[in-house]
mmCIF file of C-alpha atoms in Angstrom:
data_model
loop_
_atom_site.group_PDB
_atom_site.id
_atom_site.type_symbol
_atom_site.label_atom_id
_atom_site.label_comp_id
_atom_site.label_asym_id
_atom_site.label_seq_id
_atom_site.Cartn_x
_atom_site.Cartn_y
_atom_site.Cartn_z
ATOM 1 C CA MET K 464 0.000 0.000 0.000
ATOM 2 C CA GLN K 465 1.404 3.377 -1.037
ATOM 3 C CA GLN K 466 1.801 6.067 1.590
ATOM 4 C CA LEU K 467 2.433 9.796 1.530
ATOM 5 C CA LEU K 468 6.127 10.144 0.777
ATOM 6 C CA LYS K 469 8.694 12.906 1.159
ATOM 7 C CA TYR K 470 11.931 13.357 -0.804
ATOM 8 C CA THR K 471 14.856 15.149 0.837
ATOM 9 C CA LEU K 472 18.232 15.922 -0.752
ATOM 10 C CA MET K 473 21.109 16.043 1.730
ATOM 11 C CA PRO K 474 24.904 15.767 1.860
ATOM 12 C CA ILE K 475 26.190 12.261 2.500
ATOM 13 C CA ASN K 476 27.881 13.393 5.714
ATOM 14 C CA ALA K 477 24.489 14.488 7.100
ATOM 15 C CA LEU K 478 23.123 10.929 7.144
ATOM 16 C CA THR K 479 22.493 9.406 10.549
ATOM 17 C CA ARG K 480 23.564 5.878 11.488
ATOM 18 C CA VAL K 481 19.925 4.829 11.477
ATOM 19 C CA GLN K 482 19.419 6.157 7.954
ATOM 20 C CA ARG K 483 22.529 4.395 6.695
ATOM 21 C CA SER K 484 21.392 1.132 8.285
ATOM 22 C CA GLU K 485 17.943 1.486 6.715
ATOM 23 C CA MET K 486 19.529 2.171 3.324
ATOM 24 C CA TYR K 487 21.597 -0.994 3.508
ATOM 25 C CA ALA K 488 18.596 -3.033 4.664
ATOM 26 C CA LEU K 489 16.596 -1.793 1.672
ATOM 27 C CA MET K 490 19.402 -2.817 -0.673
ATOM 28 C CA GLN K 491 19.516 -6.257 0.962
ATOM 29 C CA ALA K 492 15.773 -6.621 0.432
ATOM 30 C CA ASN K 493 16.169 -6.082 -3.320
ATOM 31 C CA TYR K 494 19.615 -7.483 -4.119
ATOM 32 C CA ASN K 495 21.580 -10.621 -3.326
ATOM 33 C CA GLU K 496 25.332 -10.722 -2.660
ATOM 34 C CA MET K 497 25.352 -7.423 -0.778
ATOM 35 C CA ASN K 498 28.322 -6.601 1.437
ATOM 36 C CA GLU K 499 27.839 -4.010 4.170
ATOM 37 C CA CYS K 500 31.426 -2.757 4.180
ATOM 38 C CA ASN K 501 31.411 -2.334 0.404
ATOM 39 C CA PHE K 502 28.055 -0.580 0.569
ATOM 40 C CA HIS K 503 29.204 2.028 3.089
ATOM 41 C CA SER K 504 32.562 2.489 1.373
ATOM 42 C CA ASP K 505 30.812 3.163 -1.928
ATOM 43 C CA LEU K 506 28.309 5.474 -0.236
ATOM 44 C CA ASP K 507 31.116 7.590 1.207
ATOM 45 C CA LYS K 508 32.376 8.285 -2.323
ATOM 46 C CA LYS K 509 29.160 10.155 -3.137
ATOM 47 C CA GLN K 510 28.438 13.794 -2.258
ATOM 48 C CA PHE K 511 24.645 13.772 -2.044
ATOM 49 C CA VAL K 512 21.762 11.429 -1.363
ATOM 50 C CA GLY K 513 18.053 11.812 -2.033
ATOM 51 C CA ILE K 514 16.132 10.173 0.808
ATOM 52 C CA ILE K 515 12.508 9.063 0.414
ATOM 53 C CA SER K 516 10.654 8.606 3.679
ATOM 54 C CA ASP K 517 7.053 7.996 4.722
ATOM 55 C CA THR K 518 4.971 9.855 7.301
ATOM 56 C CA SER K 519 6.486 7.691 10.046
ATOM 57 C CA LYS K 520 9.960 8.759 8.846
ATOM 58 C CA HIS K 521 10.784 5.205 7.748
ATOM 59 C CA LEU K 522 13.042 4.939 4.714
ATOM 60 C CA GLN K 523 11.188 3.911 1.549
ATOM 61 C CA GLY K 524 13.864 4.633 -1.037
ATOM 62 C CA PHE K 525 16.975 6.578 -1.921
ATOM 63 C CA THR K 526 19.272 7.625 -4.752
ATOM 64 C CA THR K 527 22.858 8.836 -4.561
ATOM 65 C CA PHE K 528 24.893 11.367 -6.556
ATOM 66 C CA ALA K 529 28.591 11.913 -7.242
ATOM 67 C CA ILE K 530 29.888 14.905 -9.193
ATOM 68 C CA ASN K 531 32.913 14.357 -11.450
ATOM 69 C CA PRO K 532 34.035 11.164 -9.668
ATOM 70 C CA GLY K 533 37.658 10.258 -10.294
ATOM 71 C CA ASP K 534 38.200 13.723 -11.821
ATOM 72 C CA SER K 535 36.136 12.555 -14.783
ATOM 73 C CA GLY K 536 34.949 16.073 -15.616
ATOM 74 C CA THR K 537 36.752 18.171 -18.227
ATOM 75 C CA GLU K 538 36.960 21.839 -19.224
ATOM 76 C CA GLN K 539 33.978 21.172 -21.503
ATOM 77 C CA TYR K 540 31.648 19.115 -19.321
ATOM 78 C CA ASN K 541 30.756 17.809 -15.864
ATOM 79 C CA ILE K 542 29.736 14.246 -15.078
ATOM 80 C CA LEU K 543 26.866 13.503 -12.710
ATOM 81 C CA PHE K 544 27.168 9.909 -11.557
ATOM 82 C CA SER K 545 24.118 8.109 -10.212
ATOM 83 C CA GLY K 546 24.949 5.468 -7.633
ATOM 84 C CA ASP K 547 22.619 3.081 -5.848
ATOM 85 C CA THR K 548 18.963 3.855 -6.501
ATOM 86 C CA VAL K 549 16.182 1.790 -4.974
ATOM 87 C CA LEU K 550 12.515 2.185 -4.066
ATOM 88 C CA SER K 551 10.498 -0.173 -1.893
ATOM 89 C CA PRO K 552 8.358 -2.429 -4.132
ATOM 90 C CA GLU K 553 5.292 -1.281 -2.169
ATOM 91 C CA GLN K 554 5.921 2.215 -3.537
ATOM 92 C CA TRP K 555 6.399 1.283 -7.195
ATOM 93 C CA GLY K 556 4.164 3.482 -9.283
ATOM 94 C CA SER K 557 4.845 6.529 -7.135
ATOM 95 C CA GLN K 558 6.338 9.531 -8.972
ATOM 96 C CA ILE K 559 8.265 10.714 -5.917
ATOM 97 C CA MET K 560 11.620 9.323 -7.079
ATOM 98 C CA MET K 561 11.332 10.842 -10.546
ATOM 99 C CA GLN K 562 10.244 14.232 -9.225
ATOM 100 C CA GLY K 563 12.862 14.362 -6.487
ATOM 101 C CA TRP K 564 15.630 13.173 -8.778
ATOM 102 C CA CYS K 565 14.803 15.711 -11.511
ATOM 103 C CA GLU K 566 14.621 18.605 -9.038
ATOM 104 C CA SER K 567 17.909 17.511 -7.453
ATOM 105 C CA VAL K 568 19.586 17.314 -10.854
ATOM 106 C CA GLY K 569 18.281 20.770 -11.718
ATOM 107 C CA SER K 570 19.796 22.173 -8.519
ATOM 108 C CA ILE K 571 23.100 20.426 -9.206
ATOM 109 C CA ILE K 572 23.520 21.469 -12.844
ATOM 110 C CA ALA K 573 22.565 25.055 -11.982
ATOM 111 C CA SER K 574 25.636 25.164 -9.726
ATOM 112 C CA ASP K 575 27.829 25.366 -12.844
ATOM 113 C CA SER K 576 26.148 26.737 -15.957
ATOM 114 C CA SER K 577 29.495 27.297 -17.713
ATOM 115 C CA LYS K 578 29.742 23.651 -18.827
ATOM 116 C CA GLU K 579 27.577 20.917 -20.268
ATOM 117 C CA TRP K 580 26.415 18.151 -17.925
ATOM 118 C CA TYR K 581 26.042 14.445 -18.604
ATOM 119 C CA TRP K 582 24.268 11.805 -16.525
ATOM 120 C CA TYR K 583 26.377 8.665 -16.148
ATOM 121 C CA LEU K 584 24.133 5.760 -15.220
ATOM 122 C CA MET K 585 24.960 2.159 -14.309
ATOM 123 C CA SER K 586 22.001 -0.127 -14.939
ATOM 124 C CA LYS K 587 21.910 -3.709 -13.683
ATOM 125 C CA GLY K 588 18.110 -3.819 -13.880
ATOM 126 C CA HIS K 589 15.511 -2.953 -16.498
ATOM 127 C CA ARG K 590 13.583 -0.636 -14.186
ATOM 128 C CA THR K 591 16.600 1.661 -13.925
ATOM 129 C CA TYR K 592 17.194 1.638 -17.674
ATOM 130 C CA LEU K 593 13.565 2.638 -18.312
ATOM 131 C CA TYR K 594 14.205 6.064 -16.797
ATOM 132 C CA LEU K 595 16.055 6.915 -20.006
ATOM 133 C CA PRO K 596 13.318 6.382 -22.645
ATOM 134 C CA LEU K 597 10.652 7.659 -20.268
ATOM 135 C CA PHE K 598 12.283 11.004 -19.541
ATOM 136 C CA PHE K 599 14.985 11.736 -22.153
ATOM 137 C CA LYS K 600 14.889 12.499 -25.868
ATOM 138 C CA VAL K 601 18.550 11.684 -26.468
ATOM 139 C CA PHE K 602 20.493 9.042 -24.544
ATOM 140 C CA TYR K 603 23.001 6.246 -25.066
ATOM 141 C CA PRO K 604 22.575 3.368 -25.765
ATOM 142 C CA ALA K 605 19.079 3.530 -27.226
ATOM 143 C CA PRO K 606 16.910 1.233 -29.393
ATOM 144 C CA ASP K 607 16.010 2.255 -32.954
ATOM 145 C CA ILE K 608 18.399 5.204 -32.842
ATOM 146 C CA SER K 609 21.770 5.503 -34.550
ATOM 147 C CA GLU K 610 24.454 5.515 -31.881
ATOM 148 C CA ASP K 611 25.687 8.984 -30.979
ATOM 149 C CA ASN K 612 29.460 8.766 -31.392
ATOM 150 C CA MET K 613 30.138 11.658 -29.023
ATOM 151 C CA LEU K 614 28.067 10.111 -26.233
ATOM 152 C CA LYS K 615 29.770 6.780 -26.873
ATOM 153 C CA GLN K 616 33.210 8.392 -26.626
ATOM 154 C CA ILE K 617 32.377 10.149 -23.357
ATOM 155 C CA THR K 618 30.947 6.917 -21.961
ATOM 156 C CA ASP K 619 34.135 5.070 -22.861
ATOM 157 C CA ARG K 620 36.430 7.756 -21.428
ATOM 158 C CA VAL K 621 34.630 8.017 -18.093
ATOM 159 C CA SER K 622 34.251 4.239 -17.771
ATOM 160 C CA ARG K 623 37.978 3.720 -18.308
ATOM 161 C CA ILE K 624 38.732 6.285 -15.582
ATOM 162 C CA LEU K 625 36.295 4.825 -13.081
ATOM 163 C CA PHE K 626 36.515 1.092 -13.744
ATOM 164 C CA SER K 627 39.730 0.367 -15.634
ATOM 165 C CA SER K 628 39.897 -3.330 -16.550
ATOM 166 C CA ASP K 629 36.358 -3.977 -15.266
ATOM 167 C CA TRP K 630 35.064 -1.934 -18.210
ATOM 168 C CA TYR K 631 34.356 -3.939 -21.367
ATOM 169 C CA PRO K 632 34.008 -1.329 -24.135
ATOM 170 C CA ASP K 633 33.030 -3.814 -26.847
ATOM 171 C CA LEU K 634 30.084 -4.911 -24.697
ATOM 172 C CA GLY K 635 29.287 -1.544 -23.116
ATOM 173 C CA ILE K 636 29.165 -3.075 -19.651
ATOM 174 C CA VAL K 637 31.066 -3.085 -16.373
ATOM 175 C CA ARG K 638 31.647 -6.582 -15.028
ATOM 176 C CA PHE K 639 33.241 -6.886 -11.602
ATOM 177 C CA PRO K 640 35.432 -9.905 -10.751
ATOM 178 C CA HIS K 641 33.360 -10.429 -7.599
ATOM 179 C CA SER K 642 29.659 -9.625 -7.457
ATOM 180 C CA LEU K 643 28.795 -6.317 -5.785
ATOM 181 C CA GLY K 644 25.068 -7.043 -5.817
ATOM 182 C CA GLU K 645 22.604 -9.070 -7.859
ATOM 183 C CA LEU K 646 18.897 -8.608 -8.411
ATOM 184 C CA LYS K 647 16.579 -10.864 -6.454
ATOM 185 C CA PRO K 648 15.255 -13.769 -8.597
ATOM 186 C CA GLU K 649 11.729 -12.352 -8.664
ATOM 187 C CA LEU K 650 13.035 -9.074 -10.141
ATOM 188 C CA VAL K 651 15.046 -10.993 -12.735
ATOM 189 C CA ASP K 652 11.927 -12.958 -13.703
ATOM 190 C CA ALA K 653 9.967 -9.708 -14.037
ATOM 191 C CA ALA K 654 12.422 -8.509 -16.697
ATOM 192 C CA TYR K 655 12.165 -11.697 -18.750
ATOM 193 C CA GLN K 656 8.362 -11.596 -18.545
ATOM 194 C CA LYS K 657 8.422 -8.171 -20.223
ATOM 195 C CA ALA K 658 11.064 -9.012 -22.830
ATOM 196 C CA LYS K 659 8.674 -8.221 -25.702
ATOM 197 C CA SER K 660 8.686 -4.563 -24.672
ATOM 198 C CA LYS K 661 10.964 -2.647 -27.041
ATOM 199 C CA ASN K 662 13.010 -0.937 -24.344
ATOM 200 C CA ILE K 663 13.199 -3.899 -21.964
ATOM 201 C CA GLY K 664 14.053 -6.227 -24.830
ATOM 202 C CA PHE K 665 16.830 -3.846 -25.852
ATOM 203 C CA PHE K 666 18.170 -3.757 -22.296
ATOM 204 C CA LEU K 667 18.229 -7.570 -22.128
ATOM 205 C CA GLU K 668 19.999 -7.736 -25.494
ATOM 206 C CA ARG K 669 22.677 -5.230 -24.450
ATOM 207 C CA ASN K 670 23.100 -6.595 -20.918
ATOM 208 C CA PRO K 671 22.409 -10.348 -21.031
ATOM 209 C CA GLY K 672 24.405 -10.876 -17.821
ATOM 210 C CA PHE K 673 22.313 -8.422 -15.772
ATOM 211 C CA PHE K 674 21.079 -11.239 -13.529
ATOM 212 C CA LYS K 675 24.603 -11.812 -12.216
ATOM 213 C CA GLY K 676 25.374 -8.151 -11.593
ATOM 214 C CA ASP K 677 26.666 -6.876 -14.958
ATOM 215 C CA GLU K 678 26.085 -3.140 -15.315
ATOM 216 C CA LEU K 679 25.002 -1.548 -18.611
ATOM 217 C CA ILE K 680 26.637 1.884 -18.825
ATOM 218 C CA CYS K 681 24.419 4.680 -20.087
ATOM 219 C CA LEU K 682 24.814 8.411 -20.714
ATOM 220 C CA ALA K 683 22.348 11.255 -21.249
ATOM 221 C CA PRO K 684 22.841 15.014 -21.742
ATOM 222 C CA LEU K 685 21.356 16.959 -18.828
ATOM 223 C CA PHE K 686 19.478 20.081 -19.910
ATOM 224 C CA PRO K 687 15.762 20.915 -19.924
ATOM 225 C CA ASP K 688 15.211 20.623 -23.675
ATOM 226 C CA ASN K 689 16.421 17.024 -23.576
ATOM 227 C CA MET K 690 13.799 16.134 -20.991
ATOM 228 C CA LEU K 691 10.318 14.770 -21.664
ATOM 229 C CA ARG K 692 6.979 15.347 -19.977
ATOM 230 C CA SER K 693 6.905 16.541 -16.384
ATOM 231 C CA ALA K 694 10.596 15.678 -15.938
ATOM 232 C CA ARG K 695 11.436 18.885 -17.805
ATOM 233 C CA ASP K 696 9.276 21.008 -15.497
ATOM 234 C CA PHE K 697 10.744 19.411 -12.375
ATOM 235 C CA MET K 698 14.298 20.005 -13.620
ATOM 236 C CA ILE K 699 13.530 23.665 -14.343
ATOM 237 C CA SER K 700 12.017 23.993 -10.875
ATOM 238 C CA GLY K 701 15.205 22.609 -9.356
ATOM 239 C CA MET K 702 17.367 24.980 -11.395
ATOM 240 C CA GLU K 703 15.717 27.884 -9.599
ATOM 241 C CA HIS K 704 17.516 26.751 -6.437
ATOM 242 C CA PRO K 705 21.143 26.047 -7.410
ATOM 243 C CA LEU K 706 23.282 24.214 -4.893
ATOM 244 C CA LYS K 707 26.325 26.067 -3.612
ATOM 245 C CA ILE K 708 28.969 23.479 -4.418
ATOM 246 C CA ASN K 709 32.410 23.352 -5.956
ATOM 247 C CA VAL K 710 32.191 20.966 -8.912
ATOM 248 C CA SER K 711 35.866 21.101 -9.889
#
């Protein structure tokens, strides 16, 4: 049963121990092969987190952000890296994650309007990949669209910086030597059941090893005119409140 939900963007260092524990528990509920030390170590590499809570202040979801990780930004563009993103299955269908994420991104990109911004997304599940066709006009990789060579080149450059030998450019995926998290079997089955969908079928074709933790690497330009539907309005709303951060 869906409840009234609230999205709050905060710095990683503002999280309480209880919130961090709830975040890990939510990841455990949705993924196998989770390691608590790895989870917290990865979390500490991010700058911001969007927390979704219910009226009882219980965690119902979260998404994390890193800006120019590994000095991946250049004089021409900034990279916004999305880390772990999860929403309680009971809340699927809610628009709170999309709205909160778009407003957060608007606030982040407004902090540096001198450069272009790109969203770097790792997708081990079809639900994450679907954010791209639902809310972006141009993104990489995409079905039925000629591959954008510039987006492909940026994807390759950033992936080499962040993941070195774990990046397989010919496949477009990151494959870790030891699993850092795998979808629960019921979520894997849900993807196969929807394989006839154009976008889900494309995801399964490009990331056939998703069930064992392979990550499809995606990239999308971040600016309002590349956004679809209400996502554009939410991003513009967020841009009215730029974060005071140093993105260099």
